């Protein structure tokens, strides 16, 4: 069942997975104090989440009917 913008329940789950993985990876590879590393990881996750939402919205809106 789609939401008001065309997002499905699996899209929300996938968004959470993407944001979590990006946060962990960027936090692990960034140098500096832990507070700085976490803020960089969360910032990268926010940017990645926005890109994920935009691309998912565009795919759901303009995909062919047979998908």
mmCIF file with all atom_site columns, C-alpha atoms in Angstrom:
data_model
loop_
_atom_site.group_PDB
_atom_site.id
_atom_site.type_symbol
_atom_site.label_atom_id
_atom_site.label_alt_id
_atom_site.label_comp_id
_atom_site.label_asym_id
_atom_site.label_entity_id
_atom_site.label_seq_id
_atom_site.pdbx_PDB_ins_code
_atom_site.Cartn_x
_atom_site.Cartn_y
_atom_site.Cartn_z
_atom_site.occupancy
_atom_site.B_iso_or_equiv
_atom_site.pdbx_formal_charge
_atom_site.auth_seq_id
_atom_site.auth_comp_id
_atom_site.auth_asym_id
_atom_site.auth_atom_id
_atom_site.pdbx_PDB_model_num
ATOM 1  C CA . UNK A 1 1  ? 0.000  0.000  0.000   1.00 0.00 ? 1  UNK A CA 1
ATOM 2  C CA . UNK A 1 2  ? 1.434  3.353  -1.028  1.00 0.00 ? 2  UNK A CA 1
ATOM 3  C CA . UNK A 1 3  ? 1.549  6.461  1.113   1.00 0.00 ? 3  UNK A CA 1
ATOM 4  C CA . UNK A 1 4  ? 0.547  9.951  -0.012  1.00 0.00 ? 4  UNK A CA 1
ATOM 5  C CA . UNK A 1 5  ? 3.797  10.504 -1.938  1.00 0.00 ? 5  UNK A CA 1
ATOM 6  C CA . UNK A 1 6  ? 3.973  7.025  -3.416  1.00 0.00 ? 6  UNK A CA 1
ATOM 7  C CA . UNK A 1 7  ? 6.309  5.571  -0.793  1.00 0.00 ? 7  UNK A CA 1
ATOM 8  C CA . UNK A 1 8  ? 5.734  2.003  0.258   1.00 0.00 ? 8  UNK A CA 1
ATOM 9  C CA . UNK A 1 9  ? 6.504  0.356  3.573   1.00 0.00 ? 9  UNK A CA 1
ATOM 10 C CA . UNK A 1 10 ? 9.583  -1.332 2.100   1.00 0.00 ? 10 UNK A CA 1
ATOM 11 C CA . UNK A 1 11 ? 10.898 2.080  1.001   1.00 0.00 ? 11 UNK A CA 1
ATOM 12 C CA . UNK A 1 12 ? 10.922 3.241  4.630   1.00 0.00 ? 12 UNK A CA 1
ATOM 13 C CA . UNK A 1 13 ? 12.742 0.103  5.703   1.00 0.00 ? 13 UNK A CA 1
ATOM 14 C CA . UNK A 1 14 ? 15.295 0.511  2.926   1.00 0.00 ? 14 UNK A CA 1
ATOM 15 C CA . UNK A 1 15 ? 15.802 4.169  3.889   1.00 0.00 ? 15 UNK A CA 1
ATOM 16 C CA . UNK A 1 16 ? 16.555 3.159  7.474   1.00 0.00 ? 16 UNK A CA 1
ATOM 17 C CA . UNK A 1 17 ? 19.036 0.531  6.305   1.00 0.00 ? 17 UNK A CA 1
ATOM 18 C CA . UNK A 1 18 ? 20.805 2.980  3.976   1.00 0.00 ? 18 UNK A CA 1
ATOM 19 C CA . UNK A 1 19 ? 21.041 5.668  6.673   1.00 0.00 ? 19 UNK A CA 1
ATOM 20 C CA . UNK A 1 20 ? 22.348 3.191  9.252   1.00 0.00 ? 20 UNK A CA 1
ATOM 21 C CA . UNK A 1 21 ? 25.002 1.733  6.980   1.00 0.00 ? 21 UNK A CA 1
ATOM 22 C CA . UNK A 1 22 ? 26.175 5.173  5.837   1.00 0.00 ? 22 UNK A CA 1
ATOM 23 C CA . UNK A 1 23 ? 26.394 6.377  9.453   1.00 0.00 ? 23 UNK A CA 1
ATOM 24 C CA . UNK A 1 24 ? 28.425 3.367  10.571  1.00 0.00 ? 24 UNK A CA 1
ATOM 25 C CA . UNK A 1 25 ? 30.811 3.381  7.601   1.00 0.00 ? 25 UNK A CA 1
ATOM 26 C CA . UNK A 1 26 ? 31.486 7.121  7.603   1.00 0.00 ? 26 UNK A CA 1
ATOM 27 C CA . UNK A 1 27 ? 31.923 7.160  11.385  1.00 0.00 ? 27 UNK A CA 1
ATOM 28 C CA . UNK A 1 28 ? 34.393 4.282  11.139  1.00 0.00 ? 28 UNK A CA 1
ATOM 29 C CA . UNK A 1 29 ? 36.569 5.818  8.427   1.00 0.00 ? 29 UNK A CA 1
ATOM 30 C CA . UNK A 1 30 ? 36.612 9.428  9.667   1.00 0.00 ? 30 UNK A CA 1
ATOM 31 C CA . UNK A 1 31 ? 39.525 10.574 11.799  1.00 0.00 ? 31 UNK A CA 1
ATOM 32 C CA . UNK A 1 32 ? 39.053 12.700 14.884  1.00 0.00 ? 32 UNK A CA 1
ATOM 33 C CA . UNK A 1 33 ? 37.261 12.704 18.224  1.00 0.00 ? 33 UNK A CA 1
ATOM 34 C CA . UNK A 1 34 ? 34.183 10.502 18.512  1.00 0.00 ? 34 UNK A CA 1
ATOM 35 C CA . UNK A 1 35 ? 31.749 13.437 18.685  1.00 0.00 ? 35 UNK A CA 1
ATOM 36 C CA . UNK A 1 36 ? 33.132 14.821 15.423  1.00 0.00 ? 36 UNK A CA 1
ATOM 37 C CA . UNK A 1 37 ? 33.078 11.384 13.795  1.00 0.00 ? 37 UNK A CA 1
ATOM 38 C CA . UNK A 1 38 ? 29.447 10.825 14.783  1.00 0.00 ? 38 UNK A CA 1
ATOM 39 C CA . UNK A 1 39 ? 28.380 14.256 13.556  1.00 0.00 ? 39 UNK A CA 1
ATOM 40 C CA . UNK A 1 40 ? 30.057 13.637 10.200  1.00 0.00 ? 40 UNK A CA 1
ATOM 41 C CA . UNK A 1 41 ? 28.430 10.197 9.994   1.00 0.00 ? 41 UNK A CA 1
ATOM 42 C CA . UNK A 1 42 ? 24.978 11.560 10.772  1.00 0.00 ? 42 UNK A CA 1
ATOM 43 C CA . UNK A 1 43 ? 25.459 14.427 8.318   1.00 0.00 ? 43 UNK A CA 1
ATOM 44 C CA . UNK A 1 44 ? 26.427 12.012 5.562   1.00 0.00 ? 44 UNK A CA 1
ATOM 45 C CA . UNK A 1 45 ? 23.417 9.846  6.423   1.00 0.00 ? 45 UNK A CA 1
ATOM 46 C CA . UNK A 1 46 ? 21.082 12.840 6.154   1.00 0.00 ? 46 UNK A CA 1
ATOM 47 C CA . UNK A 1 47 ? 22.465 13.765 2.733   1.00 0.00 ? 47 UNK A CA 1
ATOM 48 C CA . UNK A 1 48 ? 22.251 10.151 1.563   1.00 0.00 ? 48 UNK A CA 1
ATOM 49 C CA . UNK A 1 49 ? 18.696 9.870  2.887   1.00 0.00 ? 49 UNK A CA 1
ATOM 50 C CA . UNK A 1 50 ? 17.599 12.947 0.951   1.00 0.00 ? 50 UNK A CA 1
ATOM 51 C CA . UNK A 1 51 ? 19.127 11.527 -2.232  1.00 0.00 ? 51 UNK A CA 1
ATOM 52 C CA . UNK A 1 52 ? 17.439 8.171  -1.525  1.00 0.00 ? 52 UNK A CA 1
ATOM 53 C CA . UNK A 1 53 ? 14.044 9.803  -0.998  1.00 0.00 ? 53 UNK A CA 1
ATOM 54 C CA . UNK A 1 54 ? 14.273 11.883 -4.167  1.00 0.00 ? 54 UNK A CA 1
ATOM 55 C CA . UNK A 1 55 ? 15.375 8.950  -6.310  1.00 0.00 ? 55 UNK A CA 1
ATOM 56 C CA . UNK A 1 56 ? 12.712 6.656  -4.803  1.00 0.00 ? 56 UNK A CA 1
ATOM 57 C CA . UNK A 1 57 ? 10.021 9.259  -5.402  1.00 0.00 ? 57 UNK A CA 1
ATOM 58 C CA . UNK A 1 58 ? 11.094 9.692  -9.023  1.00 0.00 ? 58 UNK A CA 1
ATOM 59 C CA . UNK A 1 59 ? 11.307 5.937  -9.616  1.00 0.00 ? 59 UNK A CA 1
ATOM 60 C CA . UNK A 1 60 ? 7.886  5.296  -8.076  1.00 0.00 ? 60 UNK A CA 1
ATOM 61 C CA . UNK A 1 61 ? 6.317  8.126  -10.053 1.00 0.00 ? 61 UNK A CA 1
ATOM 62 C CA . UNK A 1 62 ? 7.793  7.452  -13.498 1.00 0.00 ? 62 UNK A CA 1
ATOM 63 C CA . UNK A 1 63 ? 8.431  3.700  -13.545 1.00 0.00 ? 63 UNK A CA 1
ATOM 64 C CA . UNK A 1 64 ? 6.748  1.606  -16.235 1.00 0.00 ? 64 UNK A CA 1
ATOM 65 C CA . UNK A 1 65 ? 3.499  -0.108 -15.276 1.00 0.00 ? 65 UNK A CA 1
ATOM 66 C CA . UNK A 1 66 ? 4.960  -3.600 -15.688 1.00 0.00 ? 66 UNK A CA 1
ATOM 67 C CA . UNK A 1 67 ? 7.495  -3.123 -12.840 1.00 0.00 ? 67 UNK A CA 1
#
